[in-house]
Amino acid sequence: MPELPEVETTRRGIEPHLVGRTIERLVCRVPRLRWPLPGEAASLAGQQVLGVARRAKYLLLRCSGGTLILHLGMSGHLHLVAAGTPPQTHDHVDLVFTDGSALRFNDARRFGALLWTPDDPHRHPLLVELGPEPFAAEMDGAYLYRRSRGRKGSVKPFIMDQQVVVGVGNIYASEALFRAGIDPRRPAGSIGLARYERLAAAICEVLTEAIAAGGTTIRDFTDAGGKPGYFRRQLKVYGREGEDCPACGRPIVCSRIAGRSTYFCRKCQN
Ligand SMILES: [Zn+2]
């Protein structure tokens, strides 16, 4: 599933190709993905793309008269094609531009989303409740400490709560907690300020490195066969059950916390 670094990598990959282009039409080969599509009758024709932003895992194609909100769901990916290129299986949507190019959305599992809003996208019901971005100045140790007071649940689901902070998926939560030396099972409300400062920094570090790795392996989005450049992740604990902890050499363990696989070192994290 695309997590925040993959979405940011996709944003950086497509933005230079889309800015300044004018939409000719929207081609929908299915009526809906996760929700009904805007439909080919939507008044997108003539909209110029001004920029591509990201909020959590939503891509925001800012246009002259509104914003296309795009979510890759579980399996979605985008690539740029010539408008007449025959669609392959699961090529559900084309955003066709007047210059003869098209942004093609392939989504095998159809959990993705494409929505149009003429209003401020940050006020959209999908976005309005979201917590701060992991890189926002306000998302620091003091913020996590304040938000966690009184919380008896484990710290891992706490930092994965999109209303607390966005973009910390299951993989990055395990990695950040390892770097911060925090046992993922600990109640969020029992962790002190200094440790939350380490955790906030670790979250930024892990995501920054993942985005940088995505950037170095990104494929050419203009390649018709291209898929987003999902980077090969340099993971220290995630998916490494039974392997040696890179810090102390003891075996990494895996347990389920709030229903999600969680990898950690019993010695280094407490
Ligand atoms: Zn260890």
mmCIF file of C-alpha atoms in Angstrom, residues 7-266:
data_model
loop_
_atom_site.group_PDB
_atom_site.id
_atom_site.type_symbol
_atom_site.label_atom_id
_atom_site.label_comp_id
_atom_site.label_asym_id
_atom_site.label_seq_id
_atom_site.Cartn_x
_atom_site.Cartn_y
_atom_site.Cartn_z
ATOM 1 C CA VAL A 7 2.736 9.534 -2.326
ATOM 2 C CA GLU A 8 5.278 12.344 -1.931
ATOM 3 C CA THR A 9 7.551 10.618 -4.457
ATOM 4 C CA THR A 10 4.608 10.404 -6.852
ATOM 5 C CA ARG A 11 3.831 14.091 -6.280
ATOM 6 C CA ARG A 12 7.397 15.092 -7.086
ATOM 7 C CA GLY A 13 7.347 12.826 -10.129
ATOM 8 C CA ILE A 14 4.177 14.160 -11.715
ATOM 9 C CA GLU A 15 4.190 17.830 -10.715
ATOM 10 C CA PRO A 16 6.725 19.089 -13.289
ATOM 11 C CA HIS A 17 4.769 17.339 -16.041
ATOM 12 C CA LEU A 18 1.344 18.691 -15.046
ATOM 13 C CA VAL A 19 1.852 22.326 -14.073
ATOM 14 C CA GLY A 20 0.648 24.646 -16.826
ATOM 15 C CA ARG A 21 -1.304 21.981 -18.688
ATOM 16 C CA THR A 22 -4.986 22.494 -19.443
ATOM 17 C CA ILE A 23 -7.551 19.748 -18.904
ATOM 18 C CA GLU A 24 -9.533 18.783 -21.989
ATOM 19 C CA ARG A 25 -11.693 16.085 -20.436
ATOM 20 C CA LEU A 26 -11.913 13.351 -17.850
ATOM 21 C CA VAL A 27 -12.290 9.797 -19.142
ATOM 22 C CA CYS A 28 -13.776 7.341 -16.627
ATOM 23 C CA ARG A 29 -13.895 3.662 -17.583
ATOM 24 C CA VAL A 30 -15.608 2.669 -14.329
ATOM 25 C CA PRO A 31 -18.373 4.600 -12.518
ATOM 26 C CA ARG A 32 -16.596 4.579 -9.197
ATOM 27 C CA LEU A 33 -13.446 3.749 -7.316
ATOM 28 C CA ARG A 34 -13.874 3.993 -3.563
ATOM 29 C CA TRP A 35 -16.519 6.619 -4.230
ATOM 30 C CA PRO A 36 -18.305 7.657 -7.431
ATOM 31 C CA LEU A 37 -15.999 9.497 -9.834
ATOM 32 C CA PRO A 38 -16.725 13.135 -10.728
ATOM 33 C CA GLY A 39 -17.978 11.830 -14.077
ATOM 34 C CA GLU A 40 -17.099 12.895 -17.561
ATOM 35 C CA ALA A 41 -19.708 15.640 -17.404
ATOM 36 C CA ALA A 42 -17.858 17.361 -14.543
ATOM 37 C CA SER A 43 -16.828 20.856 -15.506
ATOM 38 C CA LEU A 44 -13.124 20.121 -15.660
ATOM 39 C CA ALA A 45 -12.603 21.148 -19.287
ATOM 40 C CA GLY A 46 -10.500 24.280 -19.531
ATOM 41 C CA GLN A 47 -9.091 23.968 -16.010
ATOM 42 C CA GLN A 48 -5.389 24.728 -15.890
ATOM 43 C CA VAL A 49 -3.202 22.825 -13.431
ATOM 44 C CA LEU A 50 -1.441 25.322 -11.178
ATOM 45 C CA GLY A 51 0.364 22.922 -8.872
ATOM 46 C CA VAL A 52 0.367 19.516 -7.227
ATOM 47 C CA ALA A 53 0.329 19.534 -3.433
ATOM 48 C CA ARG A 54 0.023 16.768 -0.877
ATOM 49 C CA ARG A 55 -1.954 16.571 2.351
ATOM 50 C CA ALA A 56 -1.472 13.313 4.263
ATOM 51 C CA LYS A 57 -1.778 10.683 1.512
ATOM 52 C CA TYR A 58 -4.007 12.846 -0.692
ATOM 53 C CA LEU A 59 -2.612 14.438 -3.827
ATOM 54 C CA LEU A 60 -4.167 17.832 -4.518
ATOM 55 C CA LEU A 61 -4.127 18.887 -8.164
ATOM 56 C CA ARG A 62 -4.720 22.595 -7.769
ATOM 57 C CA CYS A 63 -6.534 23.923 -10.800
ATOM 58 C CA SER A 64 -7.690 27.389 -11.829
ATOM 59 C CA GLY A 65 -11.266 26.769 -10.593
ATOM 60 C CA GLY A 66 -10.914 24.128 -7.903
ATOM 61 C CA THR A 67 -8.953 21.082 -6.813
ATOM 62 C CA LEU A 68 -8.880 17.447 -7.836
ATOM 63 C CA ILE A 69 -8.369 15.343 -4.715
ATOM 64 C CA LEU A 70 -6.674 12.066 -5.572
ATOM 65 C CA HIS A 71 -5.921 9.120 -3.290
ATOM 66 C CA LEU A 72 -3.959 6.074 -4.468
ATOM 67 C CA GLY A 73 -5.848 3.742 -2.134
ATOM 68 C CA MET A 74 -4.316 0.280 -1.687
ATOM 69 C CA SER A 75 -2.906 -0.273 -5.135
ATOM 70 C CA GLY A 76 -3.244 2.867 -7.243
ATOM 71 C CA HIS A 77 -0.526 4.382 -9.372
ATOM 72 C CA LEU A 78 -0.226 7.175 -11.863
ATOM 73 C CA HIS A 79 1.657 7.575 -15.073
ATOM 74 C CA LEU A 80 1.761 9.925 -17.999
ATOM 75 C CA VAL A 81 0.831 8.631 -21.413
ATOM 76 C CA ALA A 82 -0.050 9.960 -24.845
ATOM 77 C CA ALA A 83 -3.833 10.468 -24.793
ATOM 78 C CA GLY A 84 -4.560 7.792 -27.413
ATOM 79 C CA THR A 85 -2.593 5.026 -25.687
ATOM 80 C CA PRO A 86 -4.840 1.932 -25.423
ATOM 81 C CA PRO A 87 -5.813 1.345 -21.784
ATOM 82 C CA GLN A 88 -4.520 -1.743 -20.015
ATOM 83 C CA THR A 89 -6.410 -3.698 -17.363
ATOM 84 C CA HIS A 90 -7.300 -1.492 -14.361
ATOM 85 C CA ASP A 91 -6.481 1.756 -16.214
ATOM 86 C CA HIS A 92 -9.704 3.248 -14.859
ATOM 87 C CA VAL A 93 -9.308 6.988 -15.336
ATOM 88 C CA ASP A 94 -7.509 9.343 -17.745
ATOM 89 C CA LEU A 95 -7.176 13.048 -17.142
ATOM 90 C CA VAL A 96 -6.660 14.192 -20.718
ATOM 91 C CA PHE A 97 -4.835 17.451 -21.420
ATOM 92 C CA THR A 98 -5.167 19.731 -24.428
ATOM 93 C CA ASP A 99 -1.553 19.055 -25.451
ATOM 94 C CA GLY A 100 -2.351 15.401 -26.222
ATOM 95 C CA SER A 101 -0.988 13.934 -22.997
ATOM 96 C CA ALA A 102 -2.941 12.212 -20.242
ATOM 97 C CA LEU A 103 -2.457 11.383 -16.570
ATOM 98 C CA ARG A 104 -3.580 7.771 -16.268
ATOM 99 C CA PHE A 105 -4.798 6.270 -12.980
ATOM 100 C CA ASN A 106 -4.445 2.507 -12.649
ATOM 101 C CA ASP A 107 -6.060 0.984 -9.567
ATOM 102 C CA ALA A 108 -6.525 -2.792 -9.467
ATOM 103 C CA ARG A 109 -8.323 -2.860 -6.122
ATOM 104 C CA ARG A 110 -10.374 0.307 -6.637
ATOM 105 C CA PHE A 111 -9.827 1.690 -3.156
ATOM 106 C CA GLY A 112 -8.443 4.862 -4.680
ATOM 107 C CA ALA A 113 -10.369 8.098 -4.975
ATOM 108 C CA LEU A 114 -10.736 10.985 -7.364
ATOM 109 C CA LEU A 115 -12.930 13.863 -6.240
ATOM 110 C CA TRP A 116 -13.413 17.421 -7.477
ATOM 111 C CA THR A 117 -14.033 20.332 -5.187
ATOM 112 C CA PRO A 118 -14.412 23.980 -6.163
ATOM 113 C CA ASP A 119 -13.795 24.919 -2.510
ATOM 114 C CA ASP A 120 -10.736 24.976 -0.265
ATOM 115 C CA PRO A 121 -9.686 21.289 -0.280
ATOM 116 C CA HIS A 122 -8.452 21.545 3.305
ATOM 117 C CA ARG A 123 -12.083 22.161 4.361
ATOM 118 C CA HIS A 124 -13.222 19.001 2.530
ATOM 119 C CA PRO A 125 -14.753 16.394 4.908
ATOM 120 C CA LEU A 126 -11.951 13.950 4.066
ATOM 121 C CA LEU A 127 -9.222 16.407 5.033
ATOM 122 C CA VAL A 128 -10.666 18.731 7.645
ATOM 123 C CA GLU A 129 -10.183 16.375 10.615
ATOM 124 C CA LEU A 130 -6.598 15.410 9.804
ATOM 125 C CA GLY A 131 -3.809 16.080 12.280
ATOM 126 C CA PRO A 132 -0.684 18.035 11.353
ATOM 127 C CA GLU A 133 1.827 16.899 8.738
ATOM 128 C CA PRO A 134 4.830 15.072 10.236
ATOM 129 C CA PHE A 135 7.143 17.842 8.967
ATOM 130 C CA ALA A 136 5.020 20.717 10.278
ATOM 131 C CA ALA A 137 6.708 22.943 12.867
ATOM 132 C CA GLU A 138 3.817 22.353 15.273
ATOM 133 C CA MET A 139 4.378 18.547 15.203
ATOM 134 C CA ASP A 140 7.119 18.399 17.811
ATOM 135 C CA GLY A 141 7.755 16.523 21.035
ATOM 136 C CA ALA A 142 5.697 18.963 23.088
ATOM 137 C CA TYR A 143 2.734 18.452 20.762
ATOM 138 C CA LEU A 144 2.894 14.635 21.002
ATOM 139 C CA TYR A 145 3.353 14.862 24.757
ATOM 140 C CA ARG A 146 0.301 17.112 25.118
ATOM 141 C CA ARG A 147 -1.899 14.989 22.843
ATOM 142 C CA SER A 148 -0.945 11.760 24.616
ATOM 143 C CA ARG A 149 -1.840 12.776 28.177
ATOM 144 C CA GLY A 150 -4.484 10.474 29.592
ATOM 145 C CA ARG A 151 -4.159 7.985 26.739
ATOM 146 C CA LYS A 152 -3.952 4.424 28.016
ATOM 147 C CA GLY A 153 -3.597 2.816 24.584
ATOM 148 C CA SER A 154 -0.180 1.834 23.194
ATOM 149 C CA VAL A 155 2.084 4.470 21.731
ATOM 150 C CA LYS A 156 2.212 2.801 18.315
ATOM 151 C CA PRO A 157 -1.480 3.192 17.409
ATOM 152 C CA PHE A 158 -1.287 6.681 18.961
ATOM 153 C CA ILE A 159 1.296 7.883 16.426
ATOM 154 C CA MET A 160 -0.598 6.083 13.637
ATOM 155 C CA ASP A 161 -3.793 7.994 14.499
ATOM 156 C CA GLN A 162 -4.364 10.345 11.563
ATOM 157 C CA GLN A 163 -6.030 12.859 13.853
ATOM 158 C CA VAL A 164 -2.820 13.030 15.910
ATOM 159 C CA VAL A 165 -0.323 13.183 13.036
ATOM 160 C CA VAL A 166 -0.768 12.114 9.429
ATOM 161 C CA GLY A 167 1.372 9.822 7.337
ATOM 162 C CA VAL A 168 2.899 7.529 9.975
ATOM 163 C CA GLY A 169 1.931 4.156 8.524
ATOM 164 C CA ASN A 170 2.582 0.772 10.068
ATOM 165 C CA ILE A 171 6.094 0.368 8.675
ATOM 166 C CA TYR A 172 7.287 3.831 9.658
ATOM 167 C CA ALA A 173 5.750 3.615 13.124
ATOM 168 C CA SER A 174 7.863 0.518 13.928
ATOM 169 C CA GLU A 175 10.984 2.140 12.486
ATOM 170 C CA ALA A 176 10.525 5.460 14.311
ATOM 171 C CA LEU A 177 9.873 3.754 17.670
ATOM 172 C CA PHE A 178 13.029 1.662 17.223
ATOM 173 C CA ARG A 179 15.116 4.759 16.526
ATOM 174 C CA ALA A 180 13.612 6.547 19.513
ATOM 175 C CA GLY A 181 14.231 3.518 21.770
ATOM 176 C CA ILE A 182 10.576 3.322 22.796
ATOM 177 C CA ASP A 183 8.756 0.020 23.376
ATOM 178 C CA PRO A 184 5.742 0.129 21.028
ATOM 179 C CA ARG A 185 3.561 -1.537 23.686
ATOM 180 C CA ARG A 186 3.968 1.273 26.215
ATOM 181 C CA PRO A 187 0.861 3.316 26.995
ATOM 182 C CA ALA A 188 1.091 6.612 25.109
ATOM 183 C CA GLY A 189 0.215 8.558 28.246
ATOM 184 C CA SER A 190 3.136 7.088 30.221
ATOM 185 C CA ILE A 191 5.900 8.470 28.000
ATOM 186 C CA GLY A 192 7.696 11.655 29.012
ATOM 187 C CA LEU A 193 8.444 14.815 27.070
ATOM 188 C CA ALA A 194 12.111 14.045 26.353
ATOM 189 C CA ARG A 195 11.210 10.718 24.795
ATOM 190 C CA TYR A 196 8.458 12.316 22.700
ATOM 191 C CA GLU A 197 11.044 14.816 21.465
ATOM 192 C CA ARG A 198 13.182 11.895 20.303
ATOM 193 C CA LEU A 199 10.144 10.249 18.746
ATOM 194 C CA ALA A 200 9.042 13.372 16.828
ATOM 195 C CA ALA A 201 12.568 13.694 15.442
ATOM 196 C CA ALA A 202 12.696 9.982 14.574
ATOM 197 C CA ILE A 203 9.375 10.186 12.680
ATOM 198 C CA CYS A 204 10.723 13.059 10.556
ATOM 199 C CA GLU A 205 14.026 11.283 10.004
ATOM 200 C CA VAL A 206 12.477 7.998 8.893
ATOM 201 C CA LEU A 207 10.032 9.673 6.517
ATOM 202 C CA THR A 208 12.680 12.039 5.128
ATOM 203 C CA GLU A 209 15.017 9.126 4.383
ATOM 204 C CA ALA A 210 12.202 7.153 2.769
ATOM 205 C CA ILE A 211 11.259 10.080 0.552
ATOM 206 C CA ALA A 212 14.913 10.611 -0.394
ATOM 207 C CA ALA A 213 15.253 6.920 -1.286
ATOM 208 C CA GLY A 214 12.080 7.158 -3.361
ATOM 209 C CA GLY A 215 13.550 10.134 -5.118
ATOM 210 C CA THR A 216 16.677 8.279 -6.127
ATOM 211 C CA THR A 217 14.896 5.277 -7.599
ATOM 212 C CA ILE A 218 11.941 7.056 -9.142
ATOM 213 C CA ARG A 219 11.042 5.865 -12.584
ATOM 214 C CA ASP A 220 10.177 8.039 -15.494
ATOM 215 C CA PHE A 221 6.505 8.928 -15.106
ATOM 216 C CA THR A 222 6.264 9.556 -18.829
ATOM 217 C CA ASP A 223 7.029 5.900 -19.517
ATOM 218 C CA ALA A 224 3.740 4.243 -20.466
ATOM 219 C CA GLY A 225 4.746 1.092 -18.577
ATOM 220 C CA GLY A 226 5.974 3.035 -15.584
ATOM 221 C CA LYS A 227 4.825 2.598 -12.046
ATOM 222 C CA PRO A 228 5.565 4.926 -9.173
ATOM 223 C CA GLY A 229 9.088 4.580 -7.888
ATOM 224 C CA TYR A 230 8.400 2.622 -4.751
ATOM 225 C CA PHE A 231 11.802 2.734 -3.159
ATOM 226 C CA ARG A 232 13.549 -0.241 -1.711
ATOM 227 C CA ARG A 233 13.202 0.467 1.938
ATOM 228 C CA GLN A 234 16.183 0.488 4.228
ATOM 229 C CA LEU A 235 14.355 -0.922 7.209
ATOM 230 C CA LYS A 236 16.035 -1.684 10.514
ATOM 231 C CA VAL A 237 13.291 -3.712 12.217
ATOM 232 C CA TYR A 238 10.174 -3.931 10.042
ATOM 233 C CA GLY A 239 9.763 -7.378 8.480
ATOM 234 C CA ARG A 240 12.907 -8.635 10.209
ATOM 235 C CA GLU A 241 11.509 -10.997 12.848
ATOM 236 C CA GLY A 242 14.244 -13.327 14.138
ATOM 237 C CA GLU A 243 17.034 -11.307 12.506
ATOM 238 C CA ASP A 244 19.713 -9.612 14.587
ATOM 239 C CA CYS A 245 18.913 -6.186 15.980
ATOM 240 C CA PRO A 246 21.269 -3.787 14.167
ATOM 241 C CA ALA A 247 22.089 -2.105 17.508
ATOM 242 C CA CYS A 248 22.506 -4.980 20.017
ATOM 243 C CA GLY A 249 22.405 -8.197 17.992
ATOM 244 C CA ARG A 250 19.468 -9.769 19.819
ATOM 245 C CA PRO A 251 16.634 -11.131 17.715
ATOM 246 C CA ILE A 252 13.953 -8.716 16.506
ATOM 247 C CA VAL A 253 10.523 -9.806 17.730
ATOM 248 C CA CYS A 254 7.123 -9.370 16.145
ATOM 249 C CA SER A 255 3.837 -8.986 17.962
ATOM 250 C CA ARG A 256 0.424 -7.665 17.046
ATOM 251 C CA ILE A 257 -0.543 -4.329 18.538
ATOM 252 C CA ALA A 258 -3.996 -2.969 17.719
ATOM 253 C CA GLY A 259 -4.226 -5.656 15.054
ATOM 254 C CA ARG A 260 -1.050 -4.627 13.207
ATOM 255 C CA SER A 261 2.286 -6.439 12.954
ATOM 256 C CA THR A 262 4.807 -4.625 15.094
ATOM 257 C CA TYR A 263 8.549 -5.262 15.025
ATOM 258 C CA PHE A 264 10.874 -4.225 17.819
ATOM 259 C CA CYS A 265 13.891 -5.095 19.974
ATOM 260 C CA ARG A 266 13.163 -6.028 23.587
#
